Each structure stands twice: as C-alpha cells, then as structure tokens.
Amino acid sequence: MGRSSRLFEIIQILRSATAPVTARVIAGMLEVSDRTIYRDMVTLQAMRVPVEGEAGIGYVLRAGFELPPLMFAPDEIEAIAVGLALLGRTGDGGLLAAAARVGRKIAAVLPRTVDSRIDGSSLHVSRWNEIPPSPVEYRVMRQAIREERKLHLRYEDAGSRSTERIVCPIALVYYVDSVVLATWCELRQDFRHFRADRMTTCRPTGELFAGLGEGLRARWSARQALFAIT
C-alpha cells in the first residue's frame, strides 16, 4: 500500500472510531510498524487534517471533518455492494481485504443519507458452496502477473500425480467452484492451466518475463475463444 493510500485509510479508521485509536492498533490493521503510523500522524497534522492525540494514548479525528461527497445513483451503490460481497466467494483473502478497504473509502465519501447502503444490509450474497481457501497465496499469483515474474509451481493433477513447472503467469480465472491460474509453461512451451487448490507450492523464481505478458494474454485470449479451459 502506498503512502497516500495509507494516509487515506488512517483517516477512515479514525473517522469511523468511537474512541481514541492507538498507533499500534492502526499499524496492525494496515500491516506497518508503529513508527510508520507516528510519522503518518505528523504528516496528516501538517496537512491540517484535525487529528488529535499522542503516542501511547491514542488518536481521534476532530468532529466536523468531512471529505467531499461522492455521488452515485441508488442502483450504482447496490451494484458496488454486491460486487464487493461477491469477492468473498473467491477464497482470495487479499481481494476480500481490498474489498473491505474499498467499501470503507466509498462509505466515507458518500453523503450521510445514503452511506448505509454500501454495507449491503438489504442485499446479501450467499456464502454457500464458496471456493475454499487455497494452500498457496493468491496475492503471490496476482503480484507475479502484474510484475511479470516467473513462478515455480508444485502441482497435483486430478490423478494425484505430482509435477513441478516454471511458468509465466498471465491471468487468474475465477470460476464458481475453483480458481485457475493461466500460464505459459516453459516445459510444454504452450499455455497451461493450473487449479489453485491443487498447488502445493507457488513462489517467484526471481526471473522476469518483462514485456511479454500483454502479448501472451492476447494469444491466450484468442485461443479461449475457440477452446474451453479444462
């Protein structure tokens, strides 16, 4: 998370709090050090954000501080609420945490008359038959796709046969009952798909395939128009 995003998150945490919040609590929520939060508080105060408090006691956001309102139509708010809730079915804890942050950001800037709708209190997404957590981290796969980093996979196929591959990850495909990593496989010199729940290891190799991701995705997408993923 970048510094500007973290500062925004701190404001949202303080804005929704009903009592002083310590730097340690905020640091735990944002996965940074206490010292980083202390520095961020100084930065916010220098930006004239009305944060009050001190180390060891806690911080509060003085009443009356408001961010500019963000306007959405009622059905747009409902679309956001359902979309964020649906991420809970993917089994991707990183995306679920990001969805919670998005929800807080949107609720923080909606007019008070409509911000309650973003929590989806009247629209519910069933968690029945959702995708189970993967033995490996989806965050690692998503980051490798973004940064065009090769991955080393240990994988068990449907017959419980184990294999190891070096792959260029190009896309994550979220199905109703599983998540599939689409890759360019160095061993097969072709596109291959690996179910996340059958992976036992997924780690970066330290090698890049910089500049190749977009072209590989275009070729893969063209092929998917002709052949279904199996």
PDB file of C-alpha atoms in Angstrom:
ATOM      1  CA  MET A   1       0.000   0.000   0.000  1.00  0.00           C
ATOM      2  CA  GLY A   2       1.404   3.410  -0.994  1.00  0.00           C
ATOM      3  CA  ARG A   3       1.736   6.255   1.476  1.00  0.00           C
ATOM      4  CA  SER A   4      -1.142   8.317   0.081  1.00  0.00           C
ATOM      5  CA  SER A   5      -3.474   5.304   0.278  1.00  0.00           C
ATOM      6  CA  ARG A   6      -2.301   4.621   3.816  1.00  0.00           C
ATOM      7  CA  LEU A   7      -3.000   8.209   4.888  1.00  0.00           C
ATOM      8  CA  PHE A   8      -6.498   7.905   3.440  1.00  0.00           C
ATOM      9  CA  GLU A   9      -7.007   4.627   5.314  1.00  0.00           C
ATOM     10  CA  ILE A  10      -5.903   6.216   8.593  1.00  0.00           C
ATOM     11  CA  ILE A  11      -8.470   8.981   8.131  1.00  0.00           C
ATOM     12  CA  GLN A  12     -11.194   6.382   7.518  1.00  0.00           C
ATOM     13  CA  ILE A  13     -10.200   4.380  10.601  1.00  0.00           C
ATOM     14  CA  LEU A  14     -10.277   7.475  12.806  1.00  0.00           C
ATOM     15  CA  ARG A  15     -13.461   8.754  11.183  1.00  0.00           C
ATOM     16  CA  SER A  16     -15.356   5.556  11.988  1.00  0.00           C
ATOM     17  CA  ALA A  17     -13.929   5.127  15.511  1.00  0.00           C
ATOM     18  CA  THR A  18     -15.986   5.912  18.615  1.00  0.00           C
ATOM     19  CA  ALA A  19     -12.944   6.138  20.924  1.00  0.00           C
ATOM     20  CA  PRO A  20      -9.241   7.047  20.601  1.00  0.00           C
ATOM     21  CA  VAL A  21      -7.312   4.556  18.472  1.00  0.00           C
ATOM     22  CA  THR A  22      -3.684   3.791  19.291  1.00  0.00           C
ATOM     23  CA  ALA A  23      -0.922   3.730  16.707  1.00  0.00           C
ATOM     24  CA  ARG A  24      -0.380   0.047  17.478  1.00  0.00           C
ATOM     25  CA  VAL A  25      -3.976  -0.824  16.573  1.00  0.00           C
ATOM     26  CA  ILE A  26      -3.800   1.179  13.336  1.00  0.00           C
ATOM     27  CA  ALA A  27      -0.410  -0.337  12.490  1.00  0.00           C
ATOM     28  CA  GLY A  28      -1.872  -3.819  12.936  1.00  0.00           C
ATOM     29  CA  MET A  29      -4.793  -3.040  10.640  1.00  0.00           C
ATOM     30  CA  LEU A  30      -2.536  -1.628   7.918  1.00  0.00           C
ATOM     31  CA  GLU A  31       0.336  -4.098   8.433  1.00  0.00           C
ATOM     32  CA  VAL A  32       3.023  -1.473   9.042  1.00  0.00           C
ATOM     33  CA  SER A  33       5.165  -0.502  12.034  1.00  0.00           C
ATOM     34  CA  ASP A  34       4.057   1.730  14.907  1.00  0.00           C
ATOM     35  CA  ARG A  35       6.815   4.158  13.925  1.00  0.00           C
ATOM     36  CA  THR A  36       5.329   4.474  10.421  1.00  0.00           C
ATOM     37  CA  ILE A  37       1.946   5.419  11.904  1.00  0.00           C
ATOM     38  CA  TYR A  38       3.558   8.027  14.170  1.00  0.00           C
ATOM     39  CA  ARG A  39       5.186   9.613  11.115  1.00  0.00           C
ATOM     40  CA  ASP A  40       1.901   9.478   9.221  1.00  0.00           C
ATOM     41  CA  MET A  41       0.106  11.272  12.060  1.00  0.00           C
ATOM     42  CA  VAL A  42       2.645  14.081  11.888  1.00  0.00           C
ATOM     43  CA  THR A  43       2.110  14.264   8.120  1.00  0.00           C
ATOM     44  CA  LEU A  44      -1.679  14.438   8.494  1.00  0.00           C
ATOM     45  CA  GLN A  45      -1.389  17.183  11.095  1.00  0.00           C
ATOM     46  CA  ALA A  46       0.940  19.115   8.774  1.00  0.00           C
ATOM     47  CA  MET A  47      -1.742  18.783   6.074  1.00  0.00           C
ATOM     48  CA  ARG A  48      -4.207  20.409   8.510  1.00  0.00           C
ATOM     49  CA  VAL A  49      -6.235  17.252   8.977  1.00  0.00           C
ATOM     50  CA  PRO A  50      -7.670  17.715  12.509  1.00  0.00           C
ATOM     51  CA  VAL A  51      -6.032  14.681  14.130  1.00  0.00           C
ATOM     52  CA  GLU A  52      -5.534  14.955  17.877  1.00  0.00           C
ATOM     53  CA  GLY A  53      -3.723  12.671  20.316  1.00  0.00           C
ATOM     54  CA  GLU A  54      -0.307  11.349  21.172  1.00  0.00           C
ATOM     55  CA  ALA A  55       1.744   8.174  21.375  1.00  0.00           C
ATOM     56  CA  GLY A  56       0.522   5.676  23.959  1.00  0.00           C
ATOM     57  CA  ILE A  57      -2.862   7.340  24.427  1.00  0.00           C
ATOM     58  CA  GLY A  58      -4.451   7.193  21.013  1.00  0.00           C
ATOM     59  CA  TYR A  59      -5.670   9.434  18.231  1.00  0.00           C
ATOM     60  CA  VAL A  60      -9.031  10.905  17.302  1.00  0.00           C
ATOM     61  CA  LEU A  61     -10.322  12.850  14.322  1.00  0.00           C
ATOM     62  CA  ARG A  62     -11.949  16.050  15.491  1.00  0.00           C
ATOM     63  CA  ALA A  63     -15.674  16.255  14.735  1.00  0.00           C
ATOM     64  CA  GLY A  64     -16.684  18.202  11.671  1.00  0.00           C
ATOM     65  CA  PHE A  65     -14.000  16.941   9.286  1.00  0.00           C
ATOM     66  CA  GLU A  66     -15.636  15.741   6.083  1.00  0.00           C
ATOM     67  CA  LEU A  67     -14.332  14.568   2.734  1.00  0.00           C
ATOM     68  CA  PRO A  68     -16.075  15.841  -0.415  1.00  0.00           C
ATOM     69  CA  PRO A  69     -19.229  13.800  -1.137  1.00  0.00           C
ATOM     70  CA  LEU A  70     -19.173  11.209  -3.877  1.00  0.00           C
ATOM     71  CA  MET A  71     -22.419  10.818  -5.764  1.00  0.00           C
ATOM     72  CA  PHE A  72     -23.804   7.507  -7.015  1.00  0.00           C
ATOM     73  CA  ALA A  73     -27.290   6.526  -8.113  1.00  0.00           C
ATOM     74  CA  PRO A  74     -29.003   4.021  -5.768  1.00  0.00           C
ATOM     75  CA  ASP A  75     -28.597   1.141  -8.217  1.00  0.00           C
ATOM     76  CA  GLU A  76     -24.898   2.021  -8.650  1.00  0.00           C
ATOM     77  CA  ILE A  77     -24.392   1.802  -4.885  1.00  0.00           C
ATOM     78  CA  GLU A  78     -26.165  -1.550  -4.835  1.00  0.00           C
ATOM     79  CA  ALA A  79     -24.006  -2.800  -7.716  1.00  0.00           C
ATOM     80  CA  ILE A  80     -20.867  -1.868  -5.782  1.00  0.00           C
ATOM     81  CA  ALA A  81     -22.145  -3.522  -2.595  1.00  0.00           C
ATOM     82  CA  VAL A  82     -22.999  -6.799  -4.349  1.00  0.00           C
ATOM     83  CA  GLY A  83     -19.769  -6.789  -6.357  1.00  0.00           C
ATOM     84  CA  LEU A  84     -17.652  -6.331  -3.239  1.00  0.00           C
ATOM     85  CA  ALA A  85     -19.588  -9.045  -1.413  1.00  0.00           C
ATOM     86  CA  LEU A  86     -19.134 -11.483  -4.307  1.00  0.00           C
ATOM     87  CA  LEU A  87     -15.359 -11.269  -3.842  1.00  0.00           C
ATOM     88  CA  GLY A  88     -15.880 -13.191  -0.623  1.00  0.00           C
ATOM     89  CA  ARG A  89     -16.799 -16.251  -2.712  1.00  0.00           C
ATOM     90  CA  THR A  90     -13.425 -16.350  -4.487  1.00  0.00           C
ATOM     91  CA  GLY A  91     -11.441 -17.620  -1.500  1.00  0.00           C
ATOM     92  CA  ASP A  92      -8.914 -14.848  -2.216  1.00  0.00           C
ATOM     93  CA  GLY A  93      -8.239 -13.293   1.186  1.00  0.00           C
ATOM     94  CA  GLY A  94      -6.200 -10.474  -0.333  1.00  0.00           C
ATOM     95  CA  LEU A  95      -9.034  -9.389  -2.609  1.00  0.00           C
ATOM     96  CA  LEU A  96     -11.504  -9.685   0.268  1.00  0.00           C
ATOM     97  CA  ALA A  97      -9.366  -7.369   2.412  1.00  0.00           C
ATOM     98  CA  ALA A  98      -9.042  -4.954  -0.513  1.00  0.00           C
ATOM     99  CA  ALA A  99     -12.826  -5.048  -0.982  1.00  0.00           C
ATOM    100  CA  ALA A 100     -13.293  -4.084   2.665  1.00  0.00           C
ATOM    101  CA  ARG A 101     -10.955  -1.114   2.182  1.00  0.00           C
ATOM    102  CA  VAL A 102     -12.822  -0.052  -0.951  1.00  0.00           C
ATOM    103  CA  GLY A 103     -16.118  -0.255   0.915  1.00  0.00           C
ATOM    104  CA  ARG A 104     -14.775   1.943   3.714  1.00  0.00           C
ATOM    105  CA  LYS A 105     -13.422   4.509   1.248  1.00  0.00           C
ATOM    106  CA  ILE A 106     -16.700   4.747  -0.636  1.00  0.00           C
ATOM    107  CA  ALA A 107     -18.789   4.886   2.548  1.00  0.00           C
ATOM    108  CA  ALA A 108     -16.523   7.639   3.862  1.00  0.00           C
ATOM    109  CA  VAL A 109     -17.241   9.980   0.977  1.00  0.00           C
ATOM    110  CA  LEU A 110     -20.909   9.204   0.371  1.00  0.00           C
ATOM    111  CA  PRO A 111     -23.450  11.664   1.730  1.00  0.00           C
ATOM    112  CA  ARG A 112     -24.686  10.573   5.167  1.00  0.00           C
ATOM    113  CA  THR A 113     -28.181   9.923   3.803  1.00  0.00           C
ATOM    114  CA  VAL A 114     -27.032   7.059   1.589  1.00  0.00           C
ATOM    115  CA  ASP A 115     -23.794   5.664   3.043  1.00  0.00           C
ATOM    116  CA  SER A 116     -25.605   2.876   4.919  1.00  0.00           C
ATOM    117  CA  ARG A 117     -26.496   1.197   1.625  1.00  0.00           C
ATOM    118  CA  ILE A 118     -22.877   0.305   0.835  1.00  0.00           C
ATOM    119  CA  ASP A 119     -22.776  -2.276   3.626  1.00  0.00           C
ATOM    120  CA  GLY A 120     -25.208  -4.439   1.664  1.00  0.00           C
ATOM    121  CA  SER A 121     -27.613  -4.720   4.588  1.00  0.00           C
ATOM    122  CA  SER A 122     -30.555  -5.219   2.212  1.00  0.00           C
ATOM    123  CA  LEU A 123     -28.637  -7.195  -0.436  1.00  0.00           C
ATOM    124  CA  HIS A 124     -26.969 -10.438   0.608  1.00  0.00           C
ATOM    125  CA  VAL A 125     -24.588 -12.744  -1.268  1.00  0.00           C
ATOM    126  CA  SER A 126     -24.806 -16.387  -0.195  1.00  0.00           C
ATOM    127  CA  ARG A 127     -21.573 -17.972   1.050  1.00  0.00           C
ATOM    128  CA  TRP A 128     -22.921 -21.464   0.295  1.00  0.00           C
ATOM    129  CA  ASN A 129     -20.549 -23.590  -1.792  1.00  0.00           C
ATOM    130  CA  GLU A 130     -17.969 -20.813  -1.984  1.00  0.00           C
ATOM    131  CA  ILE A 131     -14.427 -21.577  -3.146  1.00  0.00           C
ATOM    132  CA  PRO A 132     -12.328 -22.954  -0.241  1.00  0.00           C
ATOM    133  CA  PRO A 133      -9.053 -21.240   0.717  1.00  0.00           C
ATOM    134  CA  SER A 134      -6.091 -22.233  -1.448  1.00  0.00           C
ATOM    135  CA  PRO A 135      -2.941 -23.873   0.009  1.00  0.00           C
ATOM    136  CA  VAL A 136      -1.000 -21.062  -1.706  1.00  0.00           C
ATOM    137  CA  GLU A 137      -1.483 -17.301  -1.668  1.00  0.00           C
ATOM    138  CA  TYR A 138      -3.468 -15.717  -4.483  1.00  0.00           C
ATOM    139  CA  ARG A 139      -1.642 -12.483  -3.684  1.00  0.00           C
ATOM    140  CA  VAL A 140       1.616 -14.066  -4.896  1.00  0.00           C
ATOM    141  CA  MET A 141      -0.021 -15.024  -8.190  1.00  0.00           C
ATOM    142  CA  ARG A 142      -1.678 -11.645  -8.718  1.00  0.00           C
ATOM    143  CA  GLN A 143       1.548  -9.798  -7.983  1.00  0.00           C
ATOM    144  CA  ALA A 144       3.521 -12.059 -10.322  1.00  0.00           C
ATOM    145  CA  ILE A 145       1.019 -11.369 -13.117  1.00  0.00           C
ATOM    146  CA  ARG A 146       1.269  -7.602 -12.573  1.00  0.00           C
ATOM    147  CA  GLU A 147       5.062  -7.561 -12.341  1.00  0.00           C
ATOM    148  CA  GLU A 148       5.624 -10.255 -14.998  1.00  0.00           C
ATOM    149  CA  ARG A 149       7.569 -12.554 -12.676  1.00  0.00           C
ATOM    150  CA  LYS A 150       8.009 -16.259 -13.350  1.00  0.00           C
ATOM    151  CA  LEU A 151       6.650 -18.721 -10.806  1.00  0.00           C
ATOM    152  CA  HIS A 152       7.777 -22.139  -9.652  1.00  0.00           C
ATOM    153  CA  LEU A 153       4.780 -24.423  -9.100  1.00  0.00           C
ATOM    154  CA  ARG A 154       4.405 -27.795  -7.423  1.00  0.00           C
ATOM    155  CA  TYR A 155       1.096 -29.221  -8.536  1.00  0.00           C
ATOM    156  CA  GLU A 156      -1.020 -32.352  -8.197  1.00  0.00           C
ATOM    157  CA  ASP A 157      -3.299 -33.224 -11.098  1.00  0.00           C
ATOM    158  CA  ALA A 158      -6.712 -34.896 -10.867  1.00  0.00           C
ATOM    159  CA  GLY A 159      -4.979 -38.288 -10.593  1.00  0.00           C
ATOM    160  CA  SER A 160      -2.835 -37.095  -7.645  1.00  0.00           C
ATOM    161  CA  ARG A 161       0.291 -37.168  -9.808  1.00  0.00           C
ATOM    162  CA  SER A 162       2.793 -34.532  -8.701  1.00  0.00           C
ATOM    163  CA  THR A 163       4.665 -32.271 -11.105  1.00  0.00           C
ATOM    164  CA  GLU A 164       6.863 -29.171 -10.984  1.00  0.00           C
ATOM    165  CA  ARG A 165       6.743 -26.376 -13.537  1.00  0.00           C
ATOM    166  CA  ILE A 166       8.310 -22.997 -14.242  1.00  0.00           C
ATOM    167  CA  VAL A 167       5.589 -20.775 -15.686  1.00  0.00           C
ATOM    168  CA  CYS A 168       4.864 -17.242 -16.845  1.00  0.00           C
ATOM    169  CA  PRO A 169       1.553 -16.384 -15.119  1.00  0.00           C
ATOM    170  CA  ILE A 170      -0.777 -14.326 -17.293  1.00  0.00           C
ATOM    171  CA  ALA A 171      -4.270 -14.460 -15.751  1.00  0.00           C
ATOM    172  CA  LEU A 172      -6.370 -15.716 -12.853  1.00  0.00           C
ATOM    173  CA  VAL A 173      -9.745 -17.158 -13.844  1.00  0.00           C
ATOM    174  CA  TYR A 174     -12.372 -17.236 -11.086  1.00  0.00           C
ATOM    175  CA  TYR A 175     -14.954 -19.984 -11.606  1.00  0.00           C
ATOM    176  CA  VAL A 176     -17.940 -20.797  -9.396  1.00  0.00           C
ATOM    177  CA  ASP A 177     -16.100 -23.682  -7.710  1.00  0.00           C
ATOM    178  CA  SER A 178     -12.401 -23.055  -8.348  1.00  0.00           C
ATOM    179  CA  VAL A 179      -9.692 -20.570  -9.295  1.00  0.00           C
ATOM    180  CA  VAL A 180      -7.398 -21.348 -12.228  1.00  0.00           C
ATOM    181  CA  LEU A 181      -4.017 -19.802 -12.993  1.00  0.00           C
ATOM    182  CA  ALA A 182      -3.484 -19.394 -16.740  1.00  0.00           C
ATOM    183  CA  THR A 183       0.190 -19.599 -17.691  1.00  0.00           C
ATOM    184  CA  TRP A 184       2.772 -20.050 -20.387  1.00  0.00           C
ATOM    185  CA  CYS A 185       4.513 -23.281 -19.359  1.00  0.00           C
ATOM    186  CA  GLU A 186       8.249 -23.440 -20.102  1.00  0.00           C
ATOM    187  CA  LEU A 187       8.276 -27.247 -20.060  1.00  0.00           C
ATOM    188  CA  ARG A 188       5.418 -27.669 -22.547  1.00  0.00           C
ATOM    189  CA  GLN A 189       6.127 -24.475 -24.488  1.00  0.00           C
ATOM    190  CA  ASP A 190       2.415 -23.837 -24.578  1.00  0.00           C
ATOM    191  CA  PHE A 191      -0.401 -22.431 -22.484  1.00  0.00           C
ATOM    192  CA  ARG A 192      -1.362 -24.476 -19.451  1.00  0.00           C
ATOM    193  CA  HIS A 193      -3.893 -24.012 -16.643  1.00  0.00           C
ATOM    194  CA  PHE A 194      -3.398 -24.926 -13.000  1.00  0.00           C
ATOM    195  CA  ARG A 195      -6.092 -25.064 -10.327  1.00  0.00           C
ATOM    196  CA  ALA A 196      -5.040 -23.128  -7.241  1.00  0.00           C
ATOM    197  CA  ASP A 197      -6.465 -25.738  -4.862  1.00  0.00           C
ATOM    198  CA  ARG A 198      -4.156 -28.381  -6.376  1.00  0.00           C
ATOM    199  CA  MET A 199      -0.980 -26.341  -5.925  1.00  0.00           C
ATOM    200  CA  THR A 200       1.297 -27.224  -3.024  1.00  0.00           C
ATOM    201  CA  THR A 201       3.943 -24.582  -3.779  1.00  0.00           C
ATOM    202  CA  CYS A 202       3.781 -21.293  -5.649  1.00  0.00           C
ATOM    203  CA  ARG A 203       6.766 -18.982  -5.354  1.00  0.00           C
ATOM    204  CA  PRO A 204       8.627 -16.466  -7.548  1.00  0.00           C
ATOM    205  CA  THR A 205      11.775 -17.776  -9.202  1.00  0.00           C
ATOM    206  CA  GLY A 206      13.431 -14.363  -9.297  1.00  0.00           C
ATOM    207  CA  GLU A 207      13.264 -14.308 -13.112  1.00  0.00           C
ATOM    208  CA  LEU A 208      11.166 -11.886 -15.147  1.00  0.00           C
ATOM    209  CA  PHE A 209       9.312 -12.205 -18.441  1.00  0.00           C
ATOM    210  CA  ALA A 210       9.167  -8.422 -18.736  1.00  0.00           C
ATOM    211  CA  GLY A 211       7.323  -7.042 -21.752  1.00  0.00           C
ATOM    212  CA  LEU A 212       5.857 -10.407 -22.753  1.00  0.00           C
ATOM    213  CA  GLY A 213       2.738 -10.542 -20.578  1.00  0.00           C
ATOM    214  CA  GLU A 214       0.428  -8.493 -22.769  1.00  0.00           C
ATOM    215  CA  GLY A 215       1.299 -10.453 -25.906  1.00  0.00           C
ATOM    216  CA  LEU A 216       0.886 -13.791 -24.137  1.00  0.00           C
ATOM    217  CA  ARG A 217      -2.504 -12.708 -22.791  1.00  0.00           C
ATOM    218  CA  ALA A 218      -3.643 -11.649 -26.254  1.00  0.00           C
ATOM    219  CA  ARG A 219      -2.670 -15.040 -27.711  1.00  0.00           C
ATOM    220  CA  TRP A 220      -4.240 -16.881 -24.780  1.00  0.00           C
ATOM    221  CA  SER A 221      -7.480 -14.868 -25.065  1.00  0.00           C
ATOM    222  CA  ALA A 222      -7.709 -15.600 -28.781  1.00  0.00           C
ATOM    223  CA  ARG A 223      -7.336 -19.306 -28.075  1.00  0.00           C
ATOM    224  CA  GLN A 224     -10.026 -19.240 -25.369  1.00  0.00           C
ATOM    225  CA  ALA A 225     -12.473 -18.012 -27.996  1.00  0.00           C
ATOM    226  CA  LEU A 226     -12.009 -21.382 -29.697  1.00  0.00           C
ATOM    227  CA  PHE A 227     -11.334 -23.794 -26.844  1.00  0.00           C
ATOM    228  CA  ALA A 228     -12.799 -24.024 -23.354  1.00  0.00           C
ATOM    229  CA  ILE A 229     -10.485 -24.239 -20.349  1.00  0.00           C
ATOM    230  CA  THR A 230     -10.416 -27.785 -18.925  1.00  0.00           C
TER     231      THR A 230
END
